[in-house]
Structure formats: structure tokens, C-alpha cells
């Protein structure tokens, strides 16, 4: 395989210097970020209307739908998401007429330098510094809306210095980051609900766990938040190849979302309701255009042909998805089952995970569907699970599995062992966004 030599950007050099200086990971509190923002003149007080989004699964897709719809309405939209896949710039999308753009390298590098100087070398995490960078960038570039995704949890996430968003959105909640957020969905839901503010509208997306839904609605009621609950106050379903959205104001006939998977119908509905609750006047044409044109790299995305499988068999189909918890496993498996109904192919998994996840819960979702699993190392992560250990866990979940040196080796093995009388295989690469980022980098197709 021919690979491209990575080029270190100015922003990456600045961030790498911070990573060498400050602790990795999260330290959930708001004191440090509040102190830093005060030194910077409180840029988070000078933002356009904010859509603040939390959740275990679906928050990135919902952010993407919100952005696509607002941009189709002709508005300028800032977007903050994390983590990134390939480049740090992906976390900072600045609104512009005709569609937002990832922050230019020197603009981002300059903001990182200024925030680092303001921090004066005091103890802080890099995520907190980058959150401050986001607020600085968003305050210095005029826009009509800012979509801000929570990094971890909600109550003590660095983004939760936002005092009064236009709307708070909480998407599907399931077990993840138990070491930080608790080992029951009720505890995790309570942490996510920390972004709710008194009397600020809240949109609660589809919740697979009733216990989580009850916690969210109880907290919303206690704070007197106008409630918009999926399945009660707004709905979405597929009918005759179209998406029907309904709330207490209207029923809209729309195209199906471009993003793959039935779960994206509920995510799209949450985005529509959130924008309405935030006070944006939307026309039906803009909503339709947003659903049709939305993009969200690395989430049930068919891999564009590139370098990583250039010598593989003709007709090979490769999908990538960064879902890595049991809830994500269920919706991804359902999407793969829907693909199988339309176009039957033998399905293989290539999976790498870090040691903070629940691999067996993820693998259980694919029982009876997958021909074989290849487990691979997670590049650029000290927390990556040993592929041999991960293969044993897949076996324990009822799948057959073996370790491979890397993704390219696994693809080659799949192509070699496939029965030539069968259709070309379908491969799902996933389990870690670090892994997907490396795949997109090696393939020469990073997000833009």
C-alpha cells in the first residue's frame, strides 16, 4: 500500500506542545475553564444562539443535521464537535455564507497560542484549552447560530459554562464512560441532564432505556424546561420511501435522510424539533435540502475508494463507523441487517477498541450476522486493547475471531478466504474513532 507522508500543520504543532505539557484525558470540573475564559474576556458570552447537544449516541449526527438544515436556510453556522478523525481542525467549523469551513490552519494556530498564553502554564487539560479556543473562534467570527457538542457527560463538561443556550438537546443514552459517569443509565442520564438550564427548552431524542428517559423528563420538569420528547411531542417514521415528521404544529413529508441507518430518522427529527424550539423559522424546502445534503464522516459511511484497498477484489464494499458501545452496536447492526435485505453479501468485521469501552456488549449485537471478525491494534492510542484479547472477547460473544496486524492485512485475508461463488463481501471497520481516523488518513480521504 502506498501511504502519504503526514504533514504537521501549525495548529497541530501548537496542540502537540500542549499535549506534552498538560495531562491527557478529562478532569470533570468547571473551575479551570471558567478562570481561563475570564482571562480571555469571557468570549462564551458573545456567541450567537447556541444549540447545546449531549448524549451517548447520536449527538454528532444531530449536530450535522442541524448544520445542514440551517445552512440550507441560508444561515452561517459554527459547529464544535469532538473528537476529530484525522485533523484537529475538524473540531472547529466556522460559519460562512454558502456553507461553513473548517478553521484555517493559521487562524486555529493563532487562537491556540493566545489561549495557551492566557492560561499562564497553570494546570489544565488540553480539552479545556481547546474548548476555550472554540469559544474564542466563535466569538470572533460572526454567525447566525452555534452548534456545540458536549465532550463528555454534561454537568461538568467544559462546554457547560454556557449559561443560557437557545435549546439543550439530549440524544440517546446508554452505558459508556462508566468510570466518569456511573455504571447505570440513570446515573449517566443525570450527568447528561446537567446541560439543562432553568426555563430553557429541551429536546430529548429517542431513548432506548426507559429509566434514562424518566430521569431526563423529571429533571426537565424540576427546572421548568419546555419539554420536547420524541414519541410524545414529535415523531418521525418512514412511509413509502419518505420521512414523515410530525409535531404539534405541522406534519411534513420529507426525503429520507442521506445518513445511513433507520436510527437517523429519529436523529433528523430531533434536529428539526431542536431548531424550531430554538426559535429558528424553517421552511420545508430547507429542511428537505438539509436531510438530502447532510454529511457526517466516519459514521455508517461507505468508504470512498482510495489507497487502503486499492489491490482488493472487485466489488468489495467497505463501511466505516466509530460506534463503540452496546447502544451503538445495536443500531449499526440493524443498519447492516437492512443492507443485507437489499443486497445480500457475507459480512465481516474489522474492529479495534480502547480499554474504556464495553467490547462484549458491542459484539453481542452482531451475533448471527457476521461471518468472521478480525481484531486489529488501535493506532496512536496507548489505551488500545490487545487484538488477541479483543478476539477472545468476540469469541465469548458468540462470534469467530482472530487477530490481525492491521486493517490492510485483515482486508487481504478476507478477500483471500472469500468463496468466489458468493457476492463480494461487505466489510464494516469500526469500534474506535482513532482506528477510523487512521483508515481515512491511510486511504487519502480525510474529512474536509
Coordinates of C-alpha atoms in Angstrom, one line a residue, residues 17-381:
X17 CA 3.2 21.2 22.6
X18 CA 0.2 21.5 24.9
X19 CA -0.2 17.7 25.0
X20 CA 3.4 17.3 26.1
X21 CA 2.8 19.9 28.9
X22 CA -0.7 19.1 30.2
X23 CA -2.4 15.8 31.3
X24 CA -4.3 13.8 28.8
X25 CA -8.0 12.9 29.1
X26 CA -10.7 14.6 31.1
X27 CA -10.9 16.1 34.6
X28 CA -14.5 16.9 35.1
X29 CA -14.9 20.3 36.7
X30 CA -15.6 23.9 35.6
X31 CA -13.2 25.9 37.7
X32 CA -10.2 25.9 35.4
X33 CA -12.2 26.6 32.2
X34 CA -14.1 29.4 34.0
X35 CA -10.9 31.0 35.2
X36 CA -9.3 30.8 31.7
X37 CA -12.4 32.3 29.9
X38 CA -12.4 35.2 32.4
X39 CA -8.8 36.0 31.4
X40 CA -9.9 35.9 27.7
X41 CA -12.7 38.3 28.3
X42 CA -15.5 35.7 28.5
X43 CA -15.8 35.0 24.8
X44 CA -18.6 32.5 25.5
X45 CA -20.9 35.4 26.4
X46 CA -20.5 36.8 22.9
X47 CA -21.9 33.9 20.8
X48 CA -24.9 33.7 18.5
X49 CA -27.9 31.4 19.6
X50 CA -26.5 28.1 20.8
X51 CA -27.8 24.6 20.2
X52 CA -26.1 22.6 23.0
X53 CA -26.1 18.8 22.4
X54 CA -25.3 15.9 24.7
X55 CA -25.9 12.2 24.6
X56 CA -24.1 8.9 24.4
X57 CA -25.0 8.2 20.7
X58 CA -26.4 10.4 18.0
X59 CA -25.2 13.8 19.1
X60 CA -22.8 14.1 16.2
X61 CA -25.4 13.1 13.6
X62 CA -27.9 15.5 15.2
X63 CA -25.3 18.3 15.0
X64 CA -24.8 17.5 11.3
X65 CA -28.5 17.6 10.6
X66 CA -28.9 20.9 12.4
X67 CA -26.0 22.5 10.5
X68 CA -27.2 21.2 7.1
X69 CA -30.7 22.5 7.6
X70 CA -29.6 25.9 8.9
X71 CA -27.1 26.3 6.0
X72 CA -29.8 25.3 3.5
X73 CA -31.9 28.1 5.1
X74 CA -29.0 30.5 4.1
X75 CA -27.6 31.0 7.6
X76 CA -24.0 31.0 8.8
X77 CA -23.4 28.2 11.4
X78 CA -20.5 27.5 13.7
X79 CA -20.1 23.8 14.8
X80 CA -18.0 22.3 17.5
X81 CA -17.6 18.5 17.7
X82 CA -15.2 16.1 19.3
X83 CA -13.2 14.0 18.9
X84 CA -11.8 14.5 15.4
X85 CA -10.9 11.7 13.0
X86 CA -7.8 12.9 11.2
X87 CA -7.1 16.6 11.8
X88 CA -7.7 18.8 14.9
X89 CA -9.3 21.4 12.6
X90 CA -12.4 19.1 12.2
X91 CA -13.4 20.2 15.7
X92 CA -13.8 23.9 14.7
X93 CA -16.2 24.6 11.8
X94 CA -16.7 28.3 11.2
X95 CA -19.9 29.6 9.6
X96 CA -19.7 31.2 6.2
X97 CA -22.2 32.2 3.5
X98 CA -22.7 29.2 1.2
X99 CA -21.6 26.7 3.9
X100 CA -19.1 26.6 6.8
X101 CA -15.5 25.7 6.5
X102 CA -13.0 24.1 8.9
X103 CA -10.9 26.7 10.6
X104 CA -7.9 27.7 8.6
X105 CA -4.6 26.4 10.0
X106 CA -3.1 29.7 10.9
X107 CA -6.3 31.0 12.4
X108 CA -6.6 28.0 14.6
X109 CA -2.9 28.0 15.5
X110 CA -3.1 31.7 16.5
X111 CA -6.1 31.0 18.7
X112 CA -4.4 28.1 20.4
X113 CA -1.3 30.3 21.1
X114 CA -3.4 33.1 22.6
X115 CA -5.4 30.7 24.8
X116 CA -2.2 29.0 26.0
X117 CA -0.6 32.4 26.9
X118 CA -3.8 33.3 28.8
X119 CA -3.6 30.1 30.8
X120 CA -0.1 31.1 32.0
X121 CA 1.0 27.5 32.3
X122 CA -1.4 26.6 35.0
X123 CA -2.8 23.1 35.5
X124 CA -5.5 22.3 32.9
X125 CA -6.4 19.6 30.4
X126 CA -5.9 20.1 26.6
X127 CA -9.7 19.5 26.1
X128 CA -10.4 22.5 28.3
X129 CA -7.9 24.6 26.4
X130 CA -9.5 23.6 23.1
X131 CA -12.9 24.4 24.4
X132 CA -11.7 27.9 25.2
X133 CA -10.2 28.0 21.7
X134 CA -13.7 27.2 20.3
X135 CA -15.3 30.0 22.3
X136 CA -12.6 32.5 21.1
X137 CA -13.0 31.5 17.4
X138 CA -16.8 31.5 17.6
X139 CA -16.9 34.9 19.3
X140 CA -14.5 36.5 16.7
X141 CA -16.3 35.3 13.6
X142 CA -19.9 36.5 13.1
X143 CA -22.5 33.8 12.6
X144 CA -26.3 33.2 13.0
X145 CA -26.0 30.0 15.2
X146 CA -23.5 27.9 17.1
X147 CA -23.9 24.2 17.4
X148 CA -21.8 23.0 20.4
X149 CA -21.4 19.3 21.2
X150 CA -20.6 18.1 24.7
X151 CA -17.3 16.3 25.0
X152 CA -18.0 14.0 27.9
X153 CA -21.1 13.8 30.2
X154 CA -22.7 17.2 30.6
X155 CA -22.8 18.6 34.1
X156 CA -19.0 19.2 34.4
X157 CA -18.1 19.2 30.7
X158 CA -16.0 22.2 29.7
X159 CA -18.7 23.3 27.3
X160 CA -21.2 23.7 30.2
X161 CA -20.1 27.2 31.0
X162 CA -22.8 28.1 28.5
X163 CA -25.3 29.9 30.7
X164 CA -28.4 30.1 28.5
X165 CA -28.4 28.2 25.2
X166 CA -31.3 28.6 22.8
X167 CA -32.1 24.9 23.3
X168 CA -30.5 22.0 25.0
X169 CA -30.6 18.6 23.2
X170 CA -30.0 15.2 24.8
X171 CA -29.8 12.3 22.5
X172 CA -29.8 8.5 23.1
X173 CA -28.2 7.4 26.4
X174 CA -26.6 4.1 27.1
X175 CA -23.6 2.8 29.1
X176 CA -20.3 4.4 28.1
X177 CA -17.5 6.1 30.1
X178 CA -18.7 4.4 33.2
X179 CA -15.6 5.3 35.1
X180 CA -16.5 9.0 34.8
X181 CA -20.3 9.0 34.6
X182 CA -21.6 6.0 36.6
X183 CA -22.4 2.4 35.9
X184 CA -26.2 2.7 35.4
X185 CA -28.1 4.6 32.7
X186 CA -29.9 6.6 35.3
X187 CA -26.6 8.0 36.6
X188 CA -25.4 8.7 33.1
X189 CA -28.7 10.4 32.2
X190 CA -28.4 12.6 35.3
X191 CA -24.9 13.7 34.2
X192 CA -26.1 14.4 30.7
X193 CA -29.0 16.4 32.0
X194 CA -26.5 18.8 33.7
X195 CA -26.6 20.9 30.5
X196 CA -30.3 21.8 31.1
X197 CA -30.9 25.3 32.3
X198 CA -33.9 26.7 34.1
X199 CA -36.8 27.5 31.6
X200 CA -34.6 26.8 28.6
X201 CA -36.3 24.5 26.0
X202 CA -35.0 20.9 26.0
X203 CA -35.3 18.3 23.2
X204 CA -35.0 14.7 24.3
X205 CA -34.3 12.3 21.4
X206 CA -35.3 8.7 21.1
X207 CA -34.3 6.8 24.3
X208 CA -33.9 3.0 24.2
X209 CA -33.8 2.9 28.0
X210 CA -37.0 4.0 29.9
X211 CA -35.0 4.6 33.1
X212 CA -32.9 7.2 31.3
X213 CA -36.0 8.9 29.8
X214 CA -37.6 9.1 33.2
X215 CA -34.6 10.8 34.7
X216 CA -34.4 13.3 31.9
X217 CA -38.0 14.3 32.0
X218 CA -38.0 14.6 35.8
X219 CA -35.1 16.9 35.7
X220 CA -36.6 19.0 32.9
X221 CA -39.8 19.3 34.9
X222 CA -38.0 20.3 38.0
X223 CA -36.2 23.1 36.0
X224 CA -39.4 24.1 34.3
X225 CA -37.9 23.5 30.9
X226 CA -40.3 23.4 28.0
X227 CA -40.2 19.7 27.1
X228 CA -40.0 18.3 23.6
X229 CA -39.9 14.5 23.9
X230 CA -39.5 12.1 21.0
X231 CA -42.5 9.8 20.7
X232 CA -44.7 12.2 22.7
X233 CA -44.3 15.8 21.4
X234 CA -42.7 15.0 18.0
X235 CA -42.5 11.9 15.8
X236 CA -40.8 10.6 12.7
X237 CA -41.4 7.4 10.6
X238 CA -40.7 6.1 7.1
X239 CA -43.7 5.8 4.8
X240 CA -43.5 4.9 1.1
X241 CA -39.8 5.7 0.9
X242 CA -40.2 9.1 2.6
X243 CA -39.7 10.5 6.1
X244 CA -42.9 11.8 7.7
X245 CA -42.1 14.3 10.5
X246 CA -44.9 15.5 12.9
X247 CA -45.2 17.7 15.9
X248 CA -48.0 19.7 17.5
X249 CA -47.6 22.4 14.8
X250 CA -47.3 20.5 11.5
X251 CA -46.8 17.4 9.5
X252 CA -44.1 17.5 6.9
X253 CA -43.4 15.0 4.1
X254 CA -39.6 14.8 3.6
X255 CA -37.0 12.8 1.8
X256 CA -35.2 10.1 3.8
X257 CA -32.0 11.3 5.5
X258 CA -28.8 10.8 3.5
X259 CA -27.1 9.3 6.5
X260 CA -27.5 5.5 6.6
X261 CA -29.4 3.7 9.2
X262 CA -33.0 3.8 10.5
X263 CA -31.9 5.5 13.7
X264 CA -31.0 8.5 11.6
X265 CA -34.7 9.2 11.1
X266 CA -35.1 9.9 14.8
X267 CA -31.9 11.9 14.9
X268 CA -33.2 14.0 12.0
X269 CA -36.5 14.6 13.8
X270 CA -34.7 15.7 16.9
X271 CA -32.7 18.2 14.9
X272 CA -35.8 19.6 13.3
X273 CA -37.5 20.0 16.6
X274 CA -34.4 21.5 18.3
X275 CA -34.1 24.2 15.6
X276 CA -37.8 25.0 16.0
X277 CA -37.6 25.1 19.8
X278 CA -34.5 27.4 19.5
X279 CA -36.7 29.9 17.5
X280 CA -35.4 29.4 14.0
X281 CA -38.0 29.8 11.3
X282 CA -37.5 26.9 8.9
X283 CA -39.1 26.4 5.5
X284 CA -39.9 22.9 4.3
X285 CA -37.5 23.2 1.3
X286 CA -34.6 24.0 3.6
X287 CA -35.4 21.0 5.9
X288 CA -35.6 18.7 2.8
X289 CA -32.3 20.1 1.4
X290 CA -30.6 19.6 4.8
X291 CA -31.7 16.0 5.0
X292 CA -30.6 15.3 1.5
X293 CA -27.2 17.0 1.7
X294 CA -26.1 16.2 5.2
X295 CA -22.7 14.7 5.8
X296 CA -21.1 13.2 8.9
X297 CA -17.8 11.4 8.2
X298 CA -17.0 8.1 9.9
X299 CA -20.5 7.3 11.0
X300 CA -22.0 4.5 8.8
X301 CA -20.1 5.9 5.9
X302 CA -19.3 3.9 2.8
X303 CA -15.5 4.3 2.3
X304 CA -14.6 6.2 -0.8
X305 CA -12.2 4.1 -2.9
X306 CA -8.6 5.1 -2.2
X307 CA -5.3 3.7 -1.2
X308 CA -6.2 1.3 1.6
X309 CA -7.9 -1.3 -0.5
X310 CA -6.6 -0.5 -4.0
X311 CA -5.4 -4.1 -4.6
X312 CA -8.5 -5.7 -3.2
X313 CA -11.0 -7.8 -5.2
X314 CA -13.5 -6.0 -7.4
X315 CA -16.9 -5.2 -5.9
X316 CA -15.6 -5.2 -2.3
X317 CA -17.9 -3.0 -0.2
X318 CA -16.3 -1.3 2.9
X319 CA -18.2 0.7 5.5
X320 CA -16.8 2.6 8.5
X321 CA -18.4 3.6 11.8
X322 CA -17.0 4.9 15.0
X323 CA -19.7 3.5 17.3
X324 CA -18.1 1.6 20.2
X325 CA -20.7 0.9 22.9
X326 CA -23.6 -1.5 23.2
X327 CA -26.2 1.1 22.1
X328 CA -24.2 2.0 19.0
X329 CA -23.6 -1.7 18.3
X330 CA -27.4 -2.3 18.1
X331 CA -28.1 0.5 15.7
X332 CA -25.1 -0.3 13.5
X333 CA -26.1 -4.0 13.4
X334 CA -29.6 -3.0 12.4
X335 CA -28.3 -0.9 9.6
X336 CA -26.1 -3.8 8.4
X337 CA -29.2 -6.1 8.5
X338 CA -31.1 -3.6 6.4
X339 CA -28.3 -3.5 3.8
X340 CA -28.3 -7.3 3.8
X341 CA -32.0 -7.4 3.0
X342 CA -31.5 -5.2 0.0
X343 CA -28.2 -6.6 -1.2
X344 CA -27.1 -9.9 0.4
X345 CA -23.3 -10.2 1.0
X346 CA -21.2 -12.0 3.5
X347 CA -20.4 -9.6 6.3
X348 CA -17.0 -9.3 8.1
X349 CA -16.0 -7.0 11.0
X350 CA -12.6 -5.4 11.4
X351 CA -12.5 -4.0 14.9
X352 CA -10.2 -2.2 17.2
X353 CA -11.1 -0.7 20.6
X354 CA -9.7 1.1 23.5
X355 CA -9.9 -0.3 27.0
X356 CA -12.6 2.1 28.3
X357 CA -15.3 0.5 26.2
X358 CA -17.6 -2.5 26.5
X359 CA -16.5 -4.8 23.7
X360 CA -18.7 -7.8 24.6
X361 CA -21.8 -5.6 24.6
X362 CA -20.8 -4.2 21.2
X363 CA -20.1 -7.7 19.7
X364 CA -23.3 -9.2 21.0
X365 CA -25.3 -7.0 18.7
X366 CA -23.7 -8.8 15.7
X367 CA -24.3 -12.4 16.8
X368 CA -25.7 -14.5 13.9
X369 CA -24.9 -11.8 11.3
X370 CA -21.1 -11.8 10.9
X371 CA -19.1 -14.4 9.0
X372 CA -15.9 -13.6 10.9
X373 CA -14.2 -10.9 13.0
X374 CA -10.6 -9.6 12.6
X375 CA -9.3 -7.6 15.5
X376 CA -6.6 -5.0 15.0
X377 CA -4.5 -2.6 17.0
X378 CA -5.7 1.0 17.5
X379 CA -3.1 3.3 16.1
X380 CA -2.0 6.4 18.2
X381 CA -3.6 5.2 21.4

